[in-house]
Amino acid sequence: MGTMTWNQQVVKKNNKALVLQLLMEKEPISRADIAQISGLNKTTVSTLVTELLEEELIFESGPGESSGGRRPVILHFNKAAGYAIGIDIGVNYVLTILTDLKGTILIEKNYSVNRTTYATIMSIVQGMIQSLMDQMPKSRYGIVGIGVGVPGIVNNEGSILLAPNLGWSNIQIKEDLEKLYKVPVIIENEANAGAVGEQQFGAGQDHENILYVSAGIGIGVGIIVNKELYKGRNGFSGEMGHMIIDMNGKHCNCGSRGCWEAYASEQALLEMAEPGTQSLDELIQLAANNDEIAINLFKEIGNYLGLGINNIINTFNPEEVIIGNRLAQAKEWIEAPIQNAIEKHTLAFHQTDLQLHFSKLGKYSTSLGVSAFVVDNFIKG
């Protein structure tokens, strides 16, 4: 075979990624099925499969069901060819997970923090990555990349321009991690990543138009339109925590007043609580023991969450709204007030096909989302 032109190389690379993606989605599968579904001819498929077998990204198993004639050999995706690290940096926690190439969590590390400097968070993150790497099973490709979700404005180049609740601006975490670990690093807004996590592995699997509301210390929204993450021009979409719901209202960390997140977030909840109630977990504990003050606080937060969600529903007409991040743990007390607020305020047309769900992945929505980005990046080569 002569040397390929650049164009042929691109086509080949794309075809190979296509074959690998088909394998991931439809395994176990035969070469003939791949050719049929992808529309590539059998020789091409055979060549690409041989390469993927050599690269240990796939493996073969014995004959499958025959439809007459020779029984086909079945191909499987090798989800243990390498591993992804997913990191979710919250204002009051850092969560890191190690997943295989199918998004199964093998190891996790949790760390509670108080609003700290970037340098401190970086050293915590490094310690967590190191300990995941030490415990990681042996594999051909090792770590295929690191994904990081942060509560802030991330541009398309992966710089964190502003994370008001962390007190960060112009942070180059992508460069810093790439220098340290020499693997591709993907930085994404945590609500965008959470939306993708829920879409791929959680409550959003059957829907094409999804709003994911990440309600933690602040509020972010991830928007999925026709199964694609909507990022806006520079990657800044979904900053709906900063919709103004009261013109002369409470001060917000972003410098404005009356922002939705100043009323409906975990931060707002803690500010309304009795001094001395330190955490969301304590309030959940109290509510579980029928403490009326705590239950009413959750009602109020739920009502404010519902008001903001109403504005977004009227804008996007989604099929599904998923509530995730830390406040989702209070589902028992906030679900009804959110529903009520939507029923009272949202245009009836929007309510007919709308479903309100809580995150299925719990605290893992964001870390699984960024880990999916990393695997996707690796598969597309």
Tab-separated table of C-alpha atoms in Angstrom:
chain	number	residue	atom	x	y	z
A	1	MET	CA	0.000	0.000	0.000
A	2	GLY	CA	1.461	3.401	-1.006
A	3	THR	CA	1.633	6.363	1.337
A	4	MET	CA	-1.756	7.751	2.228
A	5	THR	CA	-2.646	11.327	1.539
A	6	TRP	CA	-3.468	13.466	4.531
A	7	ASN	CA	-7.120	13.347	3.523
A	8	GLN	CA	-7.157	9.544	3.413
A	9	GLN	CA	-5.540	9.460	6.838
A	10	VAL	CA	-8.276	11.685	8.251
A	11	VAL	CA	-10.992	9.517	6.706
A	12	LYS	CA	-9.338	6.394	8.044
A	13	LYS	CA	-8.980	7.870	11.540
A	14	ASN	CA	-12.640	8.904	11.511
A	15	ASN	CA	-13.766	5.496	10.277
A	16	LYS	CA	-11.750	3.784	12.966
A	17	ALA	CA	-13.311	5.988	15.638
A	18	LEU	CA	-16.728	5.205	14.138
A	19	VAL	CA	-16.100	1.449	14.311
A	20	LEU	CA	-14.887	1.743	17.892
A	21	GLN	CA	-17.907	3.832	18.922
A	22	LEU	CA	-20.256	1.300	17.321
A	23	LEU	CA	-18.516	-1.446	19.223
A	24	MET	CA	-18.875	0.432	22.498
A	25	GLU	CA	-22.568	1.031	21.958
A	26	LYS	CA	-23.649	-2.264	20.418
A	27	GLU	CA	-21.232	-4.890	21.738
A	28	PRO	CA	-21.058	-7.844	21.443
A	29	ILE	CA	-21.142	-7.523	17.669
A	30	SER	CA	-19.657	-9.216	14.577
A	31	ARG	CA	-17.574	-7.710	11.770
A	32	ALA	CA	-20.471	-8.245	9.374
A	33	ASP	CA	-22.864	-6.342	11.655
A	34	ILE	CA	-20.401	-3.458	11.904
A	35	ALA	CA	-20.164	-3.281	8.110
A	36	GLN	CA	-23.929	-3.359	7.808
A	37	ILE	CA	-24.643	-0.677	10.419
A	38	SER	CA	-21.775	1.665	9.494
A	39	GLY	CA	-22.140	1.351	5.737
A	40	LEU	CA	-18.364	0.739	5.456
A	41	ASN	CA	-17.316	-2.125	3.200
A	42	LYS	CA	-16.253	-5.445	4.698
A	43	THR	CA	-12.574	-5.138	3.760
A	44	THR	CA	-12.327	-1.711	5.401
A	45	VAL	CA	-14.037	-2.988	8.531
A	46	SER	CA	-11.754	-6.009	8.612
A	47	THR	CA	-8.610	-3.855	8.369
A	48	LEU	CA	-9.807	-1.457	11.079
A	49	VAL	CA	-10.865	-4.316	13.377
A	50	THR	CA	-7.448	-5.932	12.992
A	51	GLU	CA	-5.804	-2.669	14.053
A	52	LEU	CA	-8.159	-2.264	17.022
A	53	LEU	CA	-7.385	-5.842	18.100
A	54	GLU	CA	-3.642	-5.115	17.920
A	55	GLU	CA	-4.204	-1.967	19.948
A	56	GLU	CA	-6.094	-4.072	22.527
A	57	LEU	CA	-9.072	-1.699	22.405
A	58	ILE	CA	-11.262	-4.656	21.488
A	59	PHE	CA	-11.074	-8.429	21.881
A	60	GLU	CA	-12.674	-11.455	20.221
A	61	SER	CA	-14.697	-14.252	21.711
A	62	GLY	CA	-15.911	-17.570	20.299
A	63	PRO	CA	-18.462	-17.939	17.524
A	64	GLY	CA	-21.822	-16.220	17.844
A	65	GLU	CA	-25.223	-17.329	16.532
A	66	SER	CA	-24.941	-18.427	12.930
A	67	SER	CA	-27.458	-17.394	10.321
A	68	GLY	CA	-26.395	-20.355	8.195
A	69	GLY	CA	-22.810	-20.806	6.999
A	70	ARG	CA	-19.750	-20.146	9.193
A	71	ARG	CA	-20.518	-18.876	12.670
A	72	PRO	CA	-19.204	-15.353	13.133
A	73	VAL	CA	-16.550	-14.394	15.656
A	74	ILE	CA	-17.917	-11.860	18.132
A	75	LEU	CA	-16.114	-8.653	19.053
A	76	HIS	CA	-16.173	-6.896	22.419
A	77	PHE	CA	-14.983	-3.501	23.587
A	78	ASN	CA	-12.084	-3.739	26.030
A	79	LYS	CA	-13.228	-1.345	28.709
A	80	ALA	CA	-10.128	-2.106	30.785
A	81	ALA	CA	-7.658	-0.952	28.097
A	82	GLY	CA	-7.206	2.265	30.074
A	83	TYR	CA	-8.795	4.458	32.730
A	84	ALA	CA	-10.140	7.977	33.062
A	85	ILE	CA	-9.959	10.266	36.077
A	86	GLY	CA	-12.976	12.484	36.744
A	87	ILE	CA	-12.727	15.329	39.248
A	88	ASP	CA	-15.556	17.449	40.619
A	89	ILE	CA	-14.319	20.547	42.460
A	90	GLY	CA	-17.107	21.995	44.579
A	91	VAL	CA	-16.974	24.908	46.959
A	92	ASN	CA	-17.124	22.605	49.961
A	93	TYR	CA	-15.844	19.293	48.565
A	94	VAL	CA	-13.527	17.678	46.040
A	95	LEU	CA	-14.577	14.318	44.577
A	96	THR	CA	-12.312	12.264	42.298
A	97	ILE	CA	-13.179	8.993	40.610
A	98	LEU	CA	-11.318	6.472	38.498
A	99	THR	CA	-13.502	4.900	35.804
A	100	ASP	CA	-12.961	2.327	33.110
A	101	LEU	CA	-13.676	3.257	29.491
A	102	LYS	CA	-17.367	2.407	29.964
A	103	GLY	CA	-17.842	4.818	32.871
A	104	THR	CA	-17.856	2.250	35.675
A	105	ILE	CA	-16.443	3.772	38.862
A	106	LEU	CA	-13.627	1.624	40.261
A	107	ILE	CA	-12.175	3.870	42.965
A	108	GLU	CA	-13.301	7.145	44.501
A	109	LYS	CA	-11.773	9.704	46.856
A	110	ASN	CA	-13.753	12.330	48.751
A	111	TYR	CA	-12.421	15.352	50.511
A	112	SER	CA	-14.280	18.094	52.401
A	113	VAL	CA	-12.905	21.602	52.055
A	114	ASN	CA	-13.751	25.111	53.126
A	115	ARG	CA	-13.418	27.881	50.571
A	116	THR	CA	-9.675	27.587	49.911
A	117	THR	CA	-7.056	28.976	47.580
A	118	TYR	CA	-6.295	27.483	44.203
A	119	ALA	CA	-2.873	26.330	45.437
A	120	THR	CA	-4.436	24.359	48.304
A	121	ILE	CA	-7.074	22.783	46.046
A	122	MET	CA	-4.336	21.896	43.552
A	123	SER	CA	-2.295	20.072	46.180
A	124	ILE	CA	-5.419	18.197	47.372
A	125	VAL	CA	-6.222	17.234	43.776
A	126	GLN	CA	-2.644	16.055	43.173
A	127	GLY	CA	-2.757	13.880	46.269
A	128	MET	CA	-6.048	12.343	45.144
A	129	ILE	CA	-4.811	11.709	41.592
A	130	GLN	CA	-1.633	10.114	42.932
A	131	SER	CA	-3.560	7.784	45.186
A	132	LEU	CA	-5.908	6.768	42.334
A	133	MET	CA	-2.885	6.052	40.140
A	134	ASP	CA	-1.276	3.955	42.876
A	135	GLN	CA	-4.403	1.801	43.202
A	136	MET	CA	-5.166	1.594	39.484
A	137	PRO	CA	-5.121	-1.857	37.840
A	138	LYS	CA	-2.436	-2.444	35.205
A	139	SER	CA	-3.549	-1.660	31.661
A	140	ARG	CA	-2.193	-1.015	28.185
A	141	TYR	CA	-2.946	2.717	28.155
A	142	GLY	CA	-2.966	3.649	31.837
A	143	ILE	CA	-4.608	7.028	32.421
A	144	VAL	CA	-6.112	8.179	29.110
A	145	GLY	CA	-6.933	11.641	30.457
A	146	ILE	CA	-8.190	13.736	33.335
A	147	GLY	CA	-11.503	15.612	33.346
A	148	VAL	CA	-12.329	18.399	35.787
A	149	GLY	CA	-15.715	19.993	36.496
A	150	VAL	CA	-15.686	23.392	38.199
A	151	PRO	CA	-18.446	25.784	39.323
A	152	GLY	CA	-17.472	28.654	37.071
A	153	ILE	CA	-17.056	30.156	33.643
A	154	VAL	CA	-14.728	28.052	31.530
A	155	ASN	CA	-13.788	29.165	28.023
A	156	ASN	CA	-13.387	26.869	25.022
A	157	GLU	CA	-9.635	26.676	25.686
A	158	GLY	CA	-10.177	25.274	29.173
A	159	SER	CA	-9.217	28.350	31.222
A	160	ILE	CA	-11.356	29.122	34.255
A	161	LEU	CA	-12.156	32.795	33.723
A	162	LEU	CA	-14.225	33.199	36.865
A	163	ALA	CA	-15.498	30.930	39.635
A	164	PRO	CA	-17.123	33.460	41.979
A	165	ASN	CA	-18.006	31.007	44.748
A	166	LEU	CA	-14.461	29.635	44.788
A	167	GLY	CA	-13.004	33.133	44.631
A	168	TRP	CA	-10.991	32.175	41.528
A	169	SER	CA	-10.308	34.139	38.371
A	170	ASN	CA	-8.069	33.381	35.380
A	171	ILE	CA	-6.962	29.974	36.593
A	172	GLN	CA	-4.994	27.751	34.178
A	173	ILE	CA	-5.754	24.377	35.742
A	174	LYS	CA	-5.607	22.601	32.372
A	175	GLU	CA	-2.002	23.664	31.731
A	176	ASP	CA	-0.997	22.914	35.317
A	177	LEU	CA	-2.406	19.363	35.231
A	178	GLU	CA	-1.076	18.623	31.728
A	179	LYS	CA	2.432	19.642	32.819
A	180	LEU	CA	2.222	17.363	35.835
A	181	TYR	CA	0.672	14.259	34.298
A	182	LYS	CA	1.424	14.491	30.545
A	183	VAL	CA	-2.102	13.346	29.599
A	184	PRO	CA	-4.949	15.245	27.922
A	185	VAL	CA	-6.934	17.334	30.419
A	186	ILE	CA	-10.486	18.546	29.818
A	187	ILE	CA	-11.997	21.311	31.949
A	188	GLU	CA	-15.744	21.887	31.884
A	189	ASN	CA	-18.329	23.816	33.840
A	190	GLU	CA	-19.725	21.430	36.471
A	191	ALA	CA	-23.372	21.889	35.432
A	192	ASN	CA	-22.564	21.167	31.779
A	193	ALA	CA	-20.635	18.083	32.842
A	194	GLY	CA	-23.461	17.025	35.182
A	195	ALA	CA	-25.972	17.336	32.342
A	196	VAL	CA	-23.848	15.045	30.175
A	197	GLY	CA	-23.309	12.591	33.046
A	198	GLU	CA	-27.061	12.297	33.604
A	199	GLN	CA	-27.721	12.058	29.864
A	200	GLN	CA	-25.253	9.229	29.335
A	201	PHE	CA	-25.549	7.247	32.548
A	202	GLY	CA	-28.451	8.625	34.606
A	203	ALA	CA	-31.900	10.178	34.589
A	204	GLY	CA	-31.587	11.708	31.104
A	205	GLN	CA	-30.987	8.591	29.052
A	206	ASP	CA	-34.386	8.587	27.353
A	207	HIS	CA	-34.611	12.307	26.631
A	208	GLU	CA	-33.274	14.652	23.969
A	209	ASN	CA	-34.020	18.080	25.478
A	210	ILE	CA	-32.871	18.316	29.041
A	211	LEU	CA	-32.229	21.032	31.573
A	212	TYR	CA	-29.928	19.934	34.350
A	213	VAL	CA	-30.089	22.223	37.374
A	214	SER	CA	-27.032	21.886	39.557
A	215	ALA	CA	-28.001	23.217	42.971
A	216	GLY	CA	-25.024	23.392	45.321
A	217	ILE	CA	-23.403	26.372	47.026
A	218	GLY	CA	-24.251	28.209	43.792
A	219	ILE	CA	-26.587	27.225	40.954
A	220	GLY	CA	-25.596	26.316	37.421
A	221	VAL	CA	-27.633	24.937	34.546
A	222	GLY	CA	-26.545	22.484	31.857
A	223	ILE	CA	-28.621	22.603	28.691
A	224	ILE	CA	-28.964	19.676	26.304
A	225	VAL	CA	-30.748	20.385	23.028
A	226	ASN	CA	-31.379	17.504	20.599
A	227	LYS	CA	-28.968	15.315	22.574
A	228	GLU	CA	-26.122	17.849	22.235
A	229	LEU	CA	-24.717	19.988	25.035
A	230	TYR	CA	-25.536	23.615	24.238
A	231	LYS	CA	-22.496	25.741	25.063
A	232	GLY	CA	-23.167	29.118	23.505
A	233	ARG	CA	-20.571	31.058	21.581
A	234	ASN	CA	-17.658	30.998	24.011
A	235	GLY	CA	-18.742	28.076	26.165
A	236	PHE	CA	-20.441	30.247	28.796
A	237	SER	CA	-24.067	29.124	28.469
A	238	GLY	CA	-26.126	28.128	31.487
A	239	GLU	CA	-25.103	30.809	33.985
A	240	MET	CA	-28.700	30.963	35.145
A	241	GLY	CA	-27.791	31.116	38.790
A	242	HIS	CA	-27.377	34.790	37.939
A	243	MET	CA	-30.844	35.456	36.568
A	244	ILE	CA	-32.185	38.387	38.536
A	245	ILE	CA	-35.328	37.457	40.433
A	246	ASP	CA	-35.431	40.515	42.695
A	247	MET	CA	-34.144	43.823	41.391
A	248	ASN	CA	-33.110	45.298	44.740
A	249	GLY	CA	-32.504	41.959	46.338
A	250	LYS	CA	-29.742	40.163	48.210
A	251	HIS	CA	-26.085	40.596	47.264
A	252	CYS	CA	-24.573	37.769	45.247
A	253	ASN	CA	-20.937	36.599	45.069
A	254	CYS	CA	-20.930	37.571	41.396
A	255	GLY	CA	-21.165	41.251	42.394
A	256	SER	CA	-24.778	41.703	41.330
A	257	ARG	CA	-27.952	41.764	43.445
A	258	GLY	CA	-31.070	39.650	43.531
A	259	CYS	CA	-29.587	36.660	41.681
A	260	TRP	CA	-31.533	33.389	41.721
A	261	GLU	CA	-28.683	31.550	43.464
A	262	ALA	CA	-28.768	34.045	46.343
A	263	TYR	CA	-32.248	32.643	47.189
A	264	ALA	CA	-32.321	29.027	46.035
A	265	SER	CA	-28.864	27.553	46.667
A	266	GLU	CA	-27.268	25.585	49.472
A	267	GLN	CA	-25.544	28.841	50.461
A	268	ALA	CA	-28.950	30.576	50.752
A	269	LEU	CA	-30.276	27.683	52.811
A	270	LEU	CA	-27.371	27.896	55.255
A	271	GLU	CA	-27.746	31.676	55.555
A	272	MET	CA	-31.436	31.293	56.430
A	273	ALA	CA	-30.781	28.535	58.975
A	274	GLU	CA	-30.169	29.122	62.671
A	275	PRO	CA	-26.594	30.257	63.310
A	276	GLY	CA	-24.742	27.174	64.440
A	277	THR	CA	-26.396	24.887	61.898
A	278	GLN	CA	-23.306	24.304	59.856
A	279	SER	CA	-24.272	22.002	57.052
A	280	LEU	CA	-26.812	20.685	54.625
A	281	ASP	CA	-26.359	17.221	56.141
A	282	GLU	CA	-27.393	18.516	59.568
A	283	LEU	CA	-30.511	20.146	58.123
A	284	ILE	CA	-31.434	16.937	56.276
A	285	GLN	CA	-30.989	15.042	59.540
A	286	LEU	CA	-33.275	17.524	61.337
A	287	ALA	CA	-35.921	17.369	58.612
A	288	ALA	CA	-35.798	13.571	58.714
A	289	ASN	CA	-36.621	13.844	62.427
A	290	ASN	CA	-39.622	16.038	61.570
A	291	ASP	CA	-38.012	19.274	62.708
A	292	GLU	CA	-40.489	21.883	61.464
A	293	ILE	CA	-37.998	24.705	61.128
A	294	ALA	CA	-35.764	22.618	58.875
A	295	ILE	CA	-38.726	21.349	56.826
A	296	ASN	CA	-39.931	24.922	56.287
A	297	LEU	CA	-36.461	26.037	55.223
A	298	PHE	CA	-36.430	23.318	52.566
A	299	LYS	CA	-39.929	24.352	51.476
A	300	GLU	CA	-38.773	27.908	50.982
A	301	ILE	CA	-35.669	26.839	49.052
A	302	GLY	CA	-37.825	24.491	46.950
A	303	ASN	CA	-40.213	27.324	46.181
A	304	TYR	CA	-37.362	29.583	45.034
A	305	LEU	CA	-35.844	26.762	42.996
A	306	GLY	CA	-39.226	26.260	41.328
A	307	LEU	CA	-39.477	29.964	40.462
A	308	GLY	CA	-36.170	29.985	38.640
A	309	ILE	CA	-36.881	26.655	36.953
A	310	ASN	CA	-40.174	28.132	35.725
A	311	ASN	CA	-38.237	30.912	33.942
A	312	ILE	CA	-35.970	28.380	32.272
A	313	ILE	CA	-38.812	26.075	31.244
A	314	ASN	CA	-40.654	28.996	29.653
A	315	THR	CA	-37.453	29.772	27.730
A	316	PHE	CA	-36.429	26.294	26.592
A	317	ASN	CA	-39.560	24.136	26.589
A	318	PRO	CA	-37.611	21.026	27.633
A	319	GLU	CA	-38.948	17.470	28.016
A	320	GLU	CA	-37.168	16.952	31.264
A	321	VAL	CA	-35.718	18.960	34.125
A	322	ILE	CA	-33.209	17.113	36.307
A	323	ILE	CA	-32.224	18.500	39.687
A	324	GLY	CA	-28.757	17.500	40.780
A	325	ASN	CA	-25.792	18.355	42.977
A	326	ARG	CA	-26.041	18.685	46.755
A	327	LEU	CA	-29.610	19.963	47.197
A	328	ALA	CA	-30.918	16.902	45.349
A	329	GLN	CA	-30.276	15.022	48.621
A	330	ALA	CA	-33.207	16.984	50.090
A	331	LYS	CA	-35.597	15.685	47.407
A	332	GLU	CA	-38.094	14.493	50.011
A	333	TRP	CA	-38.766	18.082	51.160
A	334	ILE	CA	-38.090	20.199	48.062
A	335	GLU	CA	-39.819	18.169	45.348
A	336	ALA	CA	-43.400	19.182	46.180
A	337	PRO	CA	-42.650	22.925	46.528
A	338	ILE	CA	-40.755	22.879	43.217
A	339	GLN	CA	-43.688	21.126	41.516
A	340	ASN	CA	-46.122	23.626	43.059
A	341	ALA	CA	-44.126	26.610	41.867
A	342	ILE	CA	-44.006	25.157	38.355
A	343	GLU	CA	-47.736	24.400	38.355
A	344	LYS	CA	-48.541	27.911	39.565
A	345	HIS	CA	-46.265	29.880	37.258
A	346	THR	CA	-45.202	27.942	34.178
A	347	LEU	CA	-47.278	28.368	31.018
A	348	ALA	CA	-49.622	25.413	30.721
A	349	PHE	CA	-48.389	24.542	27.222
A	350	HIS	CA	-44.942	23.819	28.613
A	351	GLN	CA	-46.249	21.572	31.347
A	352	THR	CA	-47.985	18.983	29.185
A	353	ASP	CA	-44.948	16.868	28.292
A	354	LEU	CA	-42.602	17.985	31.025
A	355	GLN	CA	-41.011	15.644	33.540
A	356	LEU	CA	-39.237	16.739	36.690
A	357	HIS	CA	-36.650	14.268	37.936
A	358	PHE	CA	-33.889	14.217	40.479
A	359	SER	CA	-30.394	13.141	39.544
A	360	LYS	CA	-29.944	9.359	39.334
A	361	LEU	CA	-26.191	9.534	39.772
A	362	GLY	CA	-26.335	11.512	43.018
A	363	LYS	CA	-23.023	13.155	43.726
A	364	TYR	CA	-21.367	11.537	40.692
A	365	SER	CA	-23.165	13.428	37.876
A	366	THR	CA	-20.314	15.872	37.227
A	367	SER	CA	-17.355	13.537	37.722
A	368	LEU	CA	-18.940	10.908	35.439
A	369	GLY	CA	-19.697	13.620	32.876
A	370	VAL	CA	-16.091	14.831	32.692
A	371	SER	CA	-14.843	11.261	32.645
A	372	ALA	CA	-17.132	10.607	29.629
A	373	PHE	CA	-15.563	13.631	27.857
A	374	VAL	CA	-12.108	12.173	28.497
A	375	VAL	CA	-13.029	8.734	27.125
A	376	ASP	CA	-14.688	10.306	24.091
A	377	ASN	CA	-11.539	12.318	23.419
A	378	PHE	CA	-9.444	9.130	23.679
A	379	ILE	CA	-11.744	7.086	21.412
A	380	LYS	CA	-11.775	9.769	18.734
A	381	GLY	CA	-7.987	9.686	18.941
